[in-house]
PDB file of C-alpha atoms in Angstrom:
ATOM      1  CA  UNK A1354     124.026 139.501  70.603  1.00 50.00           C
ATOM      2  CA  UNK A1355     123.320 135.830  71.328  1.00 68.00           C
ATOM      3  CA  UNK A1356     126.108 133.516  72.477  1.00 76.00           C
ATOM      4  CA  UNK A1357     124.452 130.498  70.876  1.00 91.00           C
ATOM      5  CA  UNK A1358     126.440 128.446  68.386  1.00 97.00           C
ATOM      6  CA  UNK A1359     123.345 127.438  66.421  1.00 98.00           C
ATOM      7  CA  UNK A1360     120.513 129.090  64.533  1.00 98.00           C
ATOM      8  CA  UNK A1361     117.435 127.022  63.719  1.00 99.00           C
ATOM      9  CA  UNK A1362     115.899 128.147  60.427  1.00 99.00           C
ATOM     10  CA  UNK A1363     112.304 127.651  59.257  1.00 99.00           C
ATOM     11  CA  UNK A1364     110.967 128.655  55.825  1.00 98.00           C
ATOM     12  CA  UNK A1365     107.328 129.716  55.841  1.00 98.00           C
ATOM     13  CA  UNK A1366     104.470 130.768  53.617  1.00 96.00           C
ATOM     14  CA  UNK A1367     101.025 130.727  55.219  1.00 95.00           C
ATOM     15  CA  UNK A1368     101.999 128.169  57.857  1.00 96.00           C
ATOM     16  CA  UNK A1369      99.808 129.295  60.780  1.00 96.00           C
ATOM     17  CA  UNK A1370      98.541 125.709  61.078  1.00 92.00           C
ATOM     18  CA  UNK A1371     102.075 124.390  61.738  1.00 95.00           C
ATOM     19  CA  UNK A1372     104.426 127.139  62.892  1.00 98.00           C
ATOM     20  CA  UNK A1373     103.693 127.199  66.638  1.00 98.00           C
ATOM     21  CA  UNK A1374     104.338 123.477  67.069  1.00 97.00           C
ATOM     22  CA  UNK A1375     107.480 123.656  64.941  1.00 98.00           C
ATOM     23  CA  UNK A1376     108.947 126.446  67.065  1.00 99.00           C
ATOM     24  CA  UNK A1377     107.872 124.778  70.308  1.00 98.00           C
ATOM     25  CA  UNK A1378     109.727 121.606  69.290  1.00 98.00           C
ATOM     26  CA  UNK A1379     112.937 123.658  69.051  1.00 98.00           C
ATOM     27  CA  UNK A1380     112.833 124.709  72.707  1.00 96.00           C
ATOM     28  CA  UNK A1381     115.223 121.930  73.684  1.00 96.00           C
ATOM     29  CA  UNK A1382     117.951 123.337  71.433  1.00 97.00           C
ATOM     30  CA  UNK A1383     120.543 125.888  72.479  1.00 94.00           C
ATOM     31  CA  UNK A1384     119.630 127.950  69.439  1.00 98.00           C
ATOM     32  CA  UNK A1385     118.391 131.214  68.035  1.00 98.00           C
ATOM     33  CA  UNK A1386     115.327 130.832  65.819  1.00 98.00           C
ATOM     34  CA  UNK A1387     115.063 132.485  62.401  1.00 99.00           C
ATOM     35  CA  UNK A1388     111.921 132.374  60.258  1.00 99.00           C
ATOM     36  CA  UNK A1389     112.330 133.297  56.590  1.00 99.00           C
ATOM     37  CA  UNK A1390     108.867 134.139  55.311  1.00 98.00           C
ATOM     38  CA  UNK A1391     107.945 134.481  51.648  1.00 97.00           C
ATOM     39  CA  UNK A1392     104.777 136.538  51.837  1.00 96.00           C
ATOM     40  CA  UNK A1393     102.411 134.962  54.345  1.00 98.00           C
ATOM     41  CA  UNK A1394      98.953 136.555  54.426  1.00 98.00           C
ATOM     42  CA  UNK A1395      97.747 134.616  57.474  1.00 98.00           C
ATOM     43  CA  UNK A1396      98.969 134.800  61.096  1.00 98.00           C
ATOM     44  CA  UNK A1397     102.291 133.001  60.534  1.00 98.00           C
ATOM     45  CA  UNK A1398     104.507 136.025  61.182  1.00 98.00           C
ATOM     46  CA  UNK A1399     102.507 137.181  64.194  1.00 98.00           C
ATOM     47  CA  UNK A1400     102.676 133.726  65.796  1.00 99.00           C
ATOM     48  CA  UNK A1401     106.402 133.304  65.110  1.00 99.00           C
ATOM     49  CA  UNK A1402     107.307 136.695  66.548  1.00 98.00           C
ATOM     50  CA  UNK A1403     105.138 136.129  69.623  1.00 98.00           C
ATOM     51  CA  UNK A1404     107.168 132.974  70.307  1.00 98.00           C
ATOM     52  CA  UNK A1405     110.484 134.807  70.163  1.00 97.00           C
ATOM     53  CA  UNK A1406     111.586 134.034  66.614  1.00 98.00           C
ATOM     54  CA  UNK A1407     113.318 136.580  64.416  1.00 98.00           C
ATOM     55  CA  UNK A1408     111.320 136.947  61.194  1.00 98.00           C
ATOM     56  CA  UNK A1409     112.794 138.039  57.867  1.00 98.00           C
ATOM     57  CA  UNK A1410     110.503 138.653  54.895  1.00 98.00           C
ATOM     58  CA  UNK A1411     111.801 137.774  51.434  1.00 96.00           C
ATOM     59  CA  UNK A1412     109.689 137.603  48.244  1.00 96.00           C
ATOM     60  CA  UNK A1413     109.373 134.108  46.799  1.00 94.00           C
ATOM     61  CA  UNK A1414     111.584 133.496  43.748  1.00 92.00           C
ATOM     62  CA  UNK A1415     110.513 129.914  42.944  1.00 88.00           C
ATOM     63  CA  UNK A1416     113.801 128.684  44.386  1.00 93.00           C
ATOM     64  CA  UNK A1417     113.982 126.796  47.696  1.00 94.00           C
ATOM     65  CA  UNK A1418     117.800 126.757  47.734  1.00 96.00           C
ATOM     66  CA  UNK A1419     117.939 130.540  47.379  1.00 96.00           C
ATOM     67  CA  UNK A1420     115.517 130.922  50.264  1.00 97.00           C
ATOM     68  CA  UNK A1421     117.533 128.623  52.539  1.00 98.00           C
ATOM     69  CA  UNK A1422     120.837 130.280  51.645  1.00 98.00           C
ATOM     70  CA  UNK A1423     119.442 133.581  52.926  1.00 97.00           C
ATOM     71  CA  UNK A1424     119.970 132.213  56.438  1.00 97.00           C
ATOM     72  CA  UNK A1425     123.681 133.003  56.215  1.00 96.00           C
ATOM     73  CA  UNK A1426     122.890 136.643  55.487  1.00 96.00           C
ATOM     74  CA  UNK A1427     120.799 137.018  58.632  1.00 97.00           C
ATOM     75  CA  UNK A1428     122.792 134.947  61.152  1.00 96.00           C
ATOM     76  CA  UNK A1429     126.312 134.811  62.567  1.00 95.00           C
ATOM     77  CA  UNK A1430     126.328 131.408  64.276  1.00 98.00           C
ATOM     78  CA  UNK A1431     128.827 128.751  63.117  1.00 98.00           C
ATOM     79  CA  UNK A1432     126.091 126.106  62.868  1.00 98.00           C
ATOM     80  CA  UNK A1433     122.714 126.118  61.083  1.00 99.00           C
ATOM     81  CA  UNK A1434     119.832 123.693  61.531  1.00 99.00           C
ATOM     82  CA  UNK A1435     116.959 123.660  59.038  1.00 99.00           C
ATOM     83  CA  UNK A1436     113.465 122.553  59.986  1.00 99.00           C
ATOM     84  CA  UNK A1437     110.380 122.702  57.781  1.00 98.00           C
ATOM     85  CA  UNK A1438     107.232 124.174  59.290  1.00 97.00           C
ATOM     86  CA  UNK A1439     105.484 120.794  59.101  1.00 95.00           C
ATOM     87  CA  UNK A1440     108.276 119.028  61.006  1.00 97.00           C
ATOM     88  CA  UNK A1441     109.085 118.556  64.695  1.00 98.00           C
ATOM     89  CA  UNK A1442     112.301 117.846  66.609  1.00 98.00           C
ATOM     90  CA  UNK A1443     112.191 114.967  69.079  1.00 98.00           C
ATOM     91  CA  UNK A1444     113.778 115.272  72.523  1.00 97.00           C
ATOM     92  CA  UNK A1445     116.475 112.717  71.657  1.00 98.00           C
ATOM     93  CA  UNK A1446     117.421 114.623  68.519  1.00 98.00           C
ATOM     94  CA  UNK A1447     117.600 117.947  70.369  1.00 98.00           C
ATOM     95  CA  UNK A1448     119.973 116.445  72.928  1.00 98.00           C
ATOM     96  CA  UNK A1449     122.232 115.009  70.224  1.00 98.00           C
ATOM     97  CA  UNK A1450     122.263 118.263  68.263  1.00 98.00           C
ATOM     98  CA  UNK A1451     123.359 120.164  71.369  1.00 98.00           C
ATOM     99  CA  UNK A1452     126.194 117.692  71.892  1.00 97.00           C
ATOM    100  CA  UNK A1453     127.275 117.907  68.247  1.00 98.00           C
ATOM    101  CA  UNK A1454     127.749 121.675  68.471  1.00 97.00           C
ATOM    102  CA  UNK A1455     130.798 121.206  70.694  1.00 95.00           C
ATOM    103  CA  UNK A1456     132.495 118.800  68.301  1.00 95.00           C
ATOM    104  CA  UNK A1457     134.102 118.961  64.882  1.00 97.00           C
ATOM    105  CA  UNK A1458     132.214 120.180  61.848  1.00 98.00           C
ATOM    106  CA  UNK A1459     130.201 117.609  59.920  1.00 98.00           C
ATOM    107  CA  UNK A1460     127.258 117.715  57.559  1.00 98.00           C
ATOM    108  CA  UNK A1461     124.691 115.762  59.568  1.00 99.00           C
ATOM    109  CA  UNK A1462     121.806 113.769  58.156  1.00 98.00           C
ATOM    110  CA  UNK A1463     118.813 112.859  60.309  1.00 98.00           C
ATOM    111  CA  UNK A1464     116.094 110.245  60.030  1.00 96.00           C
ATOM    112  CA  UNK A1465     112.690 111.720  59.181  1.00 95.00           C
ATOM    113  CA  UNK A1466     109.526 109.795  60.044  1.00 93.00           C
ATOM    114  CA  UNK A1467     106.335 110.751  58.198  1.00 90.00           C
ATOM    115  CA  UNK A1468     102.845 110.341  59.639  1.00 87.00           C
ATOM    116  CA  UNK A1469     100.265 111.859  57.319  1.00 83.00           C
ATOM    117  CA  UNK A1470      97.102 111.233  55.294  1.00 86.00           C
ATOM    118  CA  UNK A1471      95.936 108.330  57.381  1.00 81.00           C
ATOM    119  CA  UNK A1472      98.928 106.778  59.084  1.00 83.00           C
ATOM    120  CA  UNK A1473     102.665 106.255  59.492  1.00 83.00           C
ATOM    121  CA  UNK A1474     104.622 105.685  56.295  1.00 86.00           C
ATOM    122  CA  UNK A1475     107.041 102.842  56.999  1.00 85.00           C
ATOM    123  CA  UNK A1476     107.713 101.994  53.346  1.00 86.00           C
ATOM    124  CA  UNK A1477     107.278 103.499  49.897  1.00 88.00           C
ATOM    125  CA  UNK A1478     107.511 107.180  49.013  1.00 82.00           C
ATOM    126  CA  UNK A1479     108.621 108.436  52.438  1.00 82.00           C
ATOM    127  CA  UNK A1480     110.975 105.650  53.474  1.00 79.00           C
ATOM    128  CA  UNK A1481     113.839 105.348  54.054  1.00 75.00           C
ATOM    129  CA  UNK A1482     114.075 109.082  54.552  1.00 89.00           C
ATOM    130  CA  UNK A1483     117.248 110.760  55.775  1.00 95.00           C
ATOM    131  CA  UNK A1484     117.551 114.522  55.400  1.00 97.00           C
ATOM    132  CA  UNK A1485     120.659 116.708  55.681  1.00 98.00           C
ATOM    133  CA  UNK A1486     119.690 119.461  58.097  1.00 98.00           C
ATOM    134  CA  UNK A1487     122.487 120.237  60.599  1.00 99.00           C
ATOM    135  CA  UNK A1488     125.512 121.863  59.002  1.00 98.00           C
ATOM    136  CA  UNK A1489     128.305 124.419  59.269  1.00 98.00           C
ATOM    137  CA  UNK A1490     127.233 127.832  57.974  1.00 96.00           C
ATOM    138  CA  UNK A1491     129.603 127.462  54.988  1.00 96.00           C
ATOM    139  CA  UNK A1492     127.292 124.834  53.476  1.00 98.00           C
ATOM    140  CA  UNK A1493     125.525 125.913  50.297  1.00 98.00           C
ATOM    141  CA  UNK A1494     122.056 124.781  49.252  1.00 98.00           C
ATOM    142  CA  UNK A1495     121.527 123.845  45.591  1.00 96.00           C
ATOM    143  CA  UNK A1496     118.393 122.954  43.600  1.00 90.00           C
ATOM    144  CA  UNK A1497     115.253 125.018  43.107  1.00 85.00           C
ATOM    145  CA  UNK A1498     112.995 122.201  44.331  1.00 80.00           C
ATOM    146  CA  UNK A1499     113.977 119.065  46.304  1.00 85.00           C
ATOM    147  CA  UNK A1500     117.042 121.077  47.243  1.00 94.00           C
ATOM    148  CA  UNK A1501     120.041 119.716  49.144  1.00 97.00           C
ATOM    149  CA  UNK A1502     123.093 121.179  50.927  1.00 98.00           C
ATOM    150  CA  UNK A1503     126.689 120.760  49.808  1.00 97.00           C
ATOM    151  CA  UNK A1504     129.848 121.450  51.787  1.00 96.00           C
ATOM    152  CA  UNK A1505     133.457 120.347  52.198  1.00 96.00           C
ATOM    153  CA  UNK A1506     132.876 118.551  55.495  1.00 98.00           C
ATOM    154  CA  UNK A1507     132.170 114.801  55.682  1.00 98.00           C
ATOM    155  CA  UNK A1508     128.672 113.398  56.047  1.00 98.00           C
ATOM    156  CA  UNK A1509     127.658 111.856  59.355  1.00 98.00           C
ATOM    157  CA  UNK A1510     124.382 110.452  60.691  1.00 98.00           C
ATOM    158  CA  UNK A1511     122.918 111.882  63.897  1.00 98.00           C
ATOM    159  CA  UNK A1512     120.754 109.810  66.244  1.00 97.00           C
ATOM    160  CA  UNK A1513     117.209 110.967  66.849  1.00 97.00           C
ATOM    161  CA  UNK A1514     114.322 111.761  64.551  1.00 97.00           C
ATOM    162  CA  UNK A1515     112.475 114.554  62.845  1.00 97.00           C
ATOM    163  CA  UNK A1516     108.750 113.828  62.765  1.00 95.00           C
ATOM    164  CA  UNK A1517     106.948 114.961  59.636  1.00 94.00           C
ATOM    165  CA  UNK A1518     103.262 115.679  59.039  1.00 90.00           C
ATOM    166  CA  UNK A1519     103.254 117.414  55.644  1.00 85.00           C
ATOM    167  CA  UNK A1520      99.580 117.291  54.667  1.00 85.00           C
ATOM    168  CA  UNK A1521      96.523 117.762  56.852  1.00 83.00           C
ATOM    169  CA  UNK A1522      94.370 116.419  53.983  1.00 88.00           C
ATOM    170  CA  UNK A1523      94.527 115.538  50.295  1.00 92.00           C
ATOM    171  CA  UNK A1524      93.625 119.096  49.293  1.00 92.00           C
ATOM    172  CA  UNK A1525      96.776 120.300  51.041  1.00 87.00           C
ATOM    173  CA  UNK A1526      98.776 117.603  49.241  1.00 91.00           C
ATOM    174  CA  UNK A1527      97.415 118.690  45.859  1.00 94.00           C
ATOM    175  CA  UNK A1528      98.190 122.338  46.552  1.00 91.00           C
ATOM    176  CA  UNK A1529     101.787 121.551  47.493  1.00 88.00           C
ATOM    177  CA  UNK A1530     102.569 119.233  44.578  1.00 93.00           C
ATOM    178  CA  UNK A1531     100.964 121.682  42.165  1.00 95.00           C
ATOM    179  CA  UNK A1532     103.425 124.301  43.423  1.00 91.00           C
ATOM    180  CA  UNK A1533     106.393 121.901  43.259  1.00 92.00           C
ATOM    181  CA  UNK A1534     105.505 120.739  39.746  1.00 95.00           C
ATOM    182  CA  UNK A1535     105.283 124.350  38.563  1.00 94.00           C
ATOM    183  CA  UNK A1536     108.790 125.077  39.866  1.00 91.00           C
ATOM    184  CA  UNK A1537     110.049 121.881  38.206  1.00 93.00           C
ATOM    185  CA  UNK A1538     108.435 122.783  34.876  1.00 94.00           C
ATOM    186  CA  UNK A1539     109.872 126.299  34.879  1.00 92.00           C
ATOM    187  CA  UNK A1540     113.319 124.888  35.632  1.00 90.00           C
ATOM    188  CA  UNK A1541     113.101 122.266  32.840  1.00 92.00           C
ATOM    189  CA  UNK A1542     111.479 124.552  30.262  1.00 91.00           C
ATOM    190  CA  UNK A1543     113.212 124.149  26.905  1.00 90.00           C
ATOM    191  CA  UNK A1544     114.335 120.561  27.595  1.00 92.00           C
ATOM    192  CA  UNK A1545     113.281 118.042  24.967  1.00 89.00           C
ATOM    193  CA  UNK A1546     110.809 115.432  26.220  1.00 92.00           C
ATOM    194  CA  UNK A1547     108.571 113.269  24.068  1.00 94.00           C
ATOM    195  CA  UNK A1548     104.794 113.189  24.455  1.00 95.00           C
ATOM    196  CA  UNK A1549     105.184 109.754  26.055  1.00 97.00           C
ATOM    197  CA  UNK A1550     107.593 110.920  28.749  1.00 97.00           C
ATOM    198  CA  UNK A1551     104.880 111.728  31.339  1.00 97.00           C
ATOM    199  CA  UNK A1552     103.389 108.228  30.956  1.00 97.00           C
ATOM    200  CA  UNK A1553     106.726 106.407  31.174  1.00 97.00           C
ATOM    201  CA  UNK A1554     107.994 108.497  34.094  1.00 97.00           C
ATOM    202  CA  UNK A1555     104.730 108.134  36.020  1.00 97.00           C
ATOM    203  CA  UNK A1556     104.624 104.368  35.441  1.00 98.00           C
ATOM    204  CA  UNK A1557     108.184 103.934  36.642  1.00 97.00           C
ATOM    205  CA  UNK A1558     107.453 106.198  39.609  1.00 96.00           C
ATOM    206  CA  UNK A1559     104.583 103.949  40.683  1.00 97.00           C
ATOM    207  CA  UNK A1560     106.652 100.767  40.273  1.00 97.00           C
ATOM    208  CA  UNK A1561     109.523 102.295  42.229  1.00 96.00           C
ATOM    209  CA  UNK A1562     107.373 103.422  45.166  1.00 95.00           C
ATOM    210  CA  UNK A1563     104.921 100.532  45.336  1.00 96.00           C
ATOM    211  CA  UNK A1564     107.172  97.575  44.515  1.00 96.00           C
ATOM    212  CA  UNK A1565     110.871  98.484  44.724  1.00 95.00           C
ATOM    213  CA  UNK A1566     110.521 100.613  47.882  1.00 93.00           C
ATOM    214  CA  UNK A1567     107.864  98.327  49.354  1.00 94.00           C
ATOM    215  CA  UNK A1568     104.859 100.638  49.430  1.00 94.00           C
ATOM    216  CA  UNK A1569     102.584  97.595  49.171  1.00 95.00           C
ATOM    217  CA  UNK A1570     103.587  96.697  52.739  1.00 93.00           C
ATOM    218  CA  UNK A1571     101.824  99.848  53.972  1.00 92.00           C
ATOM    219  CA  UNK A1572      98.515  98.498  52.674  1.00 94.00           C
ATOM    220  CA  UNK A1573      95.950 100.961  51.340  1.00 93.00           C
ATOM    221  CA  UNK A1574      98.046 103.895  52.535  1.00 91.00           C
ATOM    222  CA  UNK A1575     101.018 102.668  50.526  1.00 93.00           C
ATOM    223  CA  UNK A1576      98.888 102.151  47.424  1.00 95.00           C
ATOM    224  CA  UNK A1577      97.381 105.617  47.706  1.00 94.00           C
ATOM    225  CA  UNK A1578     100.765 107.294  48.160  1.00 93.00           C
ATOM    226  CA  UNK A1579     102.310 105.359  45.270  1.00 96.00           C
ATOM    227  CA  UNK A1580      99.450 106.406  42.998  1.00 97.00           C
ATOM    228  CA  UNK A1581      99.779 109.976  44.258  1.00 95.00           C
ATOM    229  CA  UNK A1582     103.504 109.945  43.490  1.00 95.00           C
ATOM    230  CA  UNK A1583     102.765 108.695  39.972  1.00 97.00           C
ATOM    231  CA  UNK A1584     100.217 111.472  39.470  1.00 97.00           C
ATOM    232  CA  UNK A1585     102.695 114.093  40.691  1.00 96.00           C
ATOM    233  CA  UNK A1586     105.362 112.762  38.324  1.00 97.00           C
ATOM    234  CA  UNK A1587     102.894 112.788  35.417  1.00 98.00           C
ATOM    235  CA  UNK A1588     101.886 116.362  36.237  1.00 97.00           C
ATOM    236  CA  UNK A1589     105.505 117.575  36.342  1.00 96.00           C
ATOM    237  CA  UNK A1590     106.289 116.411  32.833  1.00 97.00           C
ATOM    238  CA  UNK A1591     102.944 117.419  31.342  1.00 97.00           C
ATOM    239  CA  UNK A1592     103.620 120.944  32.560  1.00 97.00           C
ATOM    240  CA  UNK A1593     107.051 120.908  30.889  1.00 96.00           C
ATOM    241  CA  UNK A1594     105.463 119.835  27.592  1.00 96.00           C
ATOM    242  CA  UNK A1595     102.812 122.514  27.984  1.00 94.00           C
ATOM    243  CA  UNK A1596     105.431 125.236  28.493  1.00 92.00           C
ATOM    244  CA  UNK A1597     107.413 124.001  25.480  1.00 90.00           C
ATOM    245  CA  UNK A1598     104.357 123.904  23.203  1.00 82.00           C
TER     246      UNK A1598
END
């Protein structure tokens, strides 16, 4: 049995493009590595196991929080750290995580920096972006999509960054948001929305990302991502209306 205080957890489904780099970025942590896979048909599992990760297979239930909460069933460490397959841990962050393990329990949030689809996102949809990822094992994840952890311990910010490259191209973006919007629609099925809701929500989404959050300062990249966010928002609510029809 490992003497580590931390388990790093990665959720996967057909992530052979990302998984090796994600695991490699965890080498600076004093941690066990657990991969929770939801039915990969590519080489994800083979790659993860070859790099020393423990792999647990669990059928996908359209619920990200459920999938993350499985980590407690398959680990015994007092701390858990969650990393997505398309994310990387910087050296500074790894050092600060290792130091935090010897201190009191906190729910730690970490700055995430996104570089994808043509450049670094300094404003707009991906900024500012702080994600809660280091936590005591008693923390509980809630929310089927855009999930977040909750626990009794206070929130604290940890120095260092998670780097994020979620989409290798626009086709990958479309595939992911189509999946997210389907989960959203299934969760909201039966809720009453008017036929105009998709238009109003999408319009506000664009204004929020492009103007309020400063997406315009990222130039063409910011415009494209703000339009993409509006499209995703429109798609979410259209799918709800479709399921209620």
